[in-house]
Coordinates of C-alpha atoms in Angstrom, one line a residue:
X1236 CA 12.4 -5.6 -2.0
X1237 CA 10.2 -8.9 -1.8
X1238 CA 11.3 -9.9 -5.5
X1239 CA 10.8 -6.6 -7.2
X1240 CA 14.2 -5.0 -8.7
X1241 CA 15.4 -2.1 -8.0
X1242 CA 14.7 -0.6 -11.1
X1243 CA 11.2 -1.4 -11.0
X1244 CA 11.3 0.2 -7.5
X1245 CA 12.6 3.1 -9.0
X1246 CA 9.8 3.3 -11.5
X1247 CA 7.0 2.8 -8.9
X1248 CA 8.8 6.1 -6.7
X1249 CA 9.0 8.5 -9.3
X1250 CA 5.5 7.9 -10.5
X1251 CA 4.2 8.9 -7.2
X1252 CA 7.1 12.2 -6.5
X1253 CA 7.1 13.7 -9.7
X1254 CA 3.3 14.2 -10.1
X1255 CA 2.7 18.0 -10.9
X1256 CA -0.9 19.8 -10.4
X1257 CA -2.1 23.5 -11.8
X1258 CA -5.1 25.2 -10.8
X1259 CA -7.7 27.5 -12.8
X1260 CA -7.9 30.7 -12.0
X1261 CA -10.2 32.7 -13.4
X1262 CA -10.0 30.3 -16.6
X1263 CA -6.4 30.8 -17.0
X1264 CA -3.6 28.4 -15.3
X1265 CA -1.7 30.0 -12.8
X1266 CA 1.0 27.6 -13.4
X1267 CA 2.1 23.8 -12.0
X1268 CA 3.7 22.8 -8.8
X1269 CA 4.7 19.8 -7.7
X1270 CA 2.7 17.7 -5.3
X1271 CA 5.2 16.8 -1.6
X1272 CA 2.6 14.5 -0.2
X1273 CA 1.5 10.9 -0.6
X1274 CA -0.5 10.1 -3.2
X1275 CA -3.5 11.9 -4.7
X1276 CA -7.2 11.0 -4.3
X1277 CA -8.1 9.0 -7.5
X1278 CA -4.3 7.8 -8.3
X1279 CA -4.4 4.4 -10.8
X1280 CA -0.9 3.8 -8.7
X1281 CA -3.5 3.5 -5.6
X1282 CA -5.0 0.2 -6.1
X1283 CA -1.6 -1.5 -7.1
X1284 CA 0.3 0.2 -4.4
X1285 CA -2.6 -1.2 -1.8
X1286 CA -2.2 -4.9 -3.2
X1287 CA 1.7 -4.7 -2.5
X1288 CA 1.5 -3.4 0.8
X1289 CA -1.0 -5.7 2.2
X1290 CA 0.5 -8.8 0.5
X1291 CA 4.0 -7.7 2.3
X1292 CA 1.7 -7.0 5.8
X1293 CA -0.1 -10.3 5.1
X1294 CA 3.6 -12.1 4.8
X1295 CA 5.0 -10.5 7.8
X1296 CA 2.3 -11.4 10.1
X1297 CA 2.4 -15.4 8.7
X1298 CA 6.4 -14.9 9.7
X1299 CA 5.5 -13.6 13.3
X1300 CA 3.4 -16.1 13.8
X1301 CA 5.4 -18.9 12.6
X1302 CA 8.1 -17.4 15.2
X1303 CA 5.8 -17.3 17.9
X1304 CA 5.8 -13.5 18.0
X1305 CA 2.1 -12.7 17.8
X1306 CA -0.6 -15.7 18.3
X1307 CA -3.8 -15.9 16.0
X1308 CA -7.6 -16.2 16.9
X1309 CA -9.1 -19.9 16.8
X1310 CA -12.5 -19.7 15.2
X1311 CA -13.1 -23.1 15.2
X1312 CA -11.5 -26.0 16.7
X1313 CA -9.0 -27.9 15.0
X1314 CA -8.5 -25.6 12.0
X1315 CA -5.9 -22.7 11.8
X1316 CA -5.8 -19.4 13.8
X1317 CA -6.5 -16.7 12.3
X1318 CA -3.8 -14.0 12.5
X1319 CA -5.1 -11.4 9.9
X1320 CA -8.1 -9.8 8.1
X1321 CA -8.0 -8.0 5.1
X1322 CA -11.0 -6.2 3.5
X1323 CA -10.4 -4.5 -0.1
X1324 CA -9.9 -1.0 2.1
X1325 CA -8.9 -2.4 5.6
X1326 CA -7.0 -4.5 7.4
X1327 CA -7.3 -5.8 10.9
X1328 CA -3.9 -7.3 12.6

């Protein structure tokens, strides 16, 4: 997977599905459960995870245009096309 081994892979998957919550009730834990979906509001695996998938999205739209699949925007003549923006929590295709 775009240089990353498979055991790191691993790694990266079963820090997000084996998370585990509890919740106060009353001042007394009623117990954990595990968490089925995505990743949690405030995760530290959010900000790595978001580099990863926009370098990936950044590669594959260089590759589309180099194959004349999708065309990018000229600002300004004579310098590249512009084929995708990312912001630290967007990105525009």
């Amino acid at each position: 997977m775009h240089g990353f081994s498979q055991r790191w892979v691993r790694m990266v998957i079963q820090c997000i599905e084996i998370a585990h919550a509890s919740v106060v009730v009353n001042g007394e834990s009623a117990g954990f459960f595990p968490l089925n979906k995505g990743l949690r509001q405030g995760d530290p695996m959010s900000p790595i995870l978001l580099v990863l998938v926009a370098n990936v999205l950044s590669h594959l739209c260089a590759k589309a245009e180099q194959g004349g699949w999708i065309g990018g925007l000229l600002c300004v003549r004579g310098s590249n096309p512009v084929t995708i923006i990312q912001y630290a929590n967007d990105t525009l295709p």
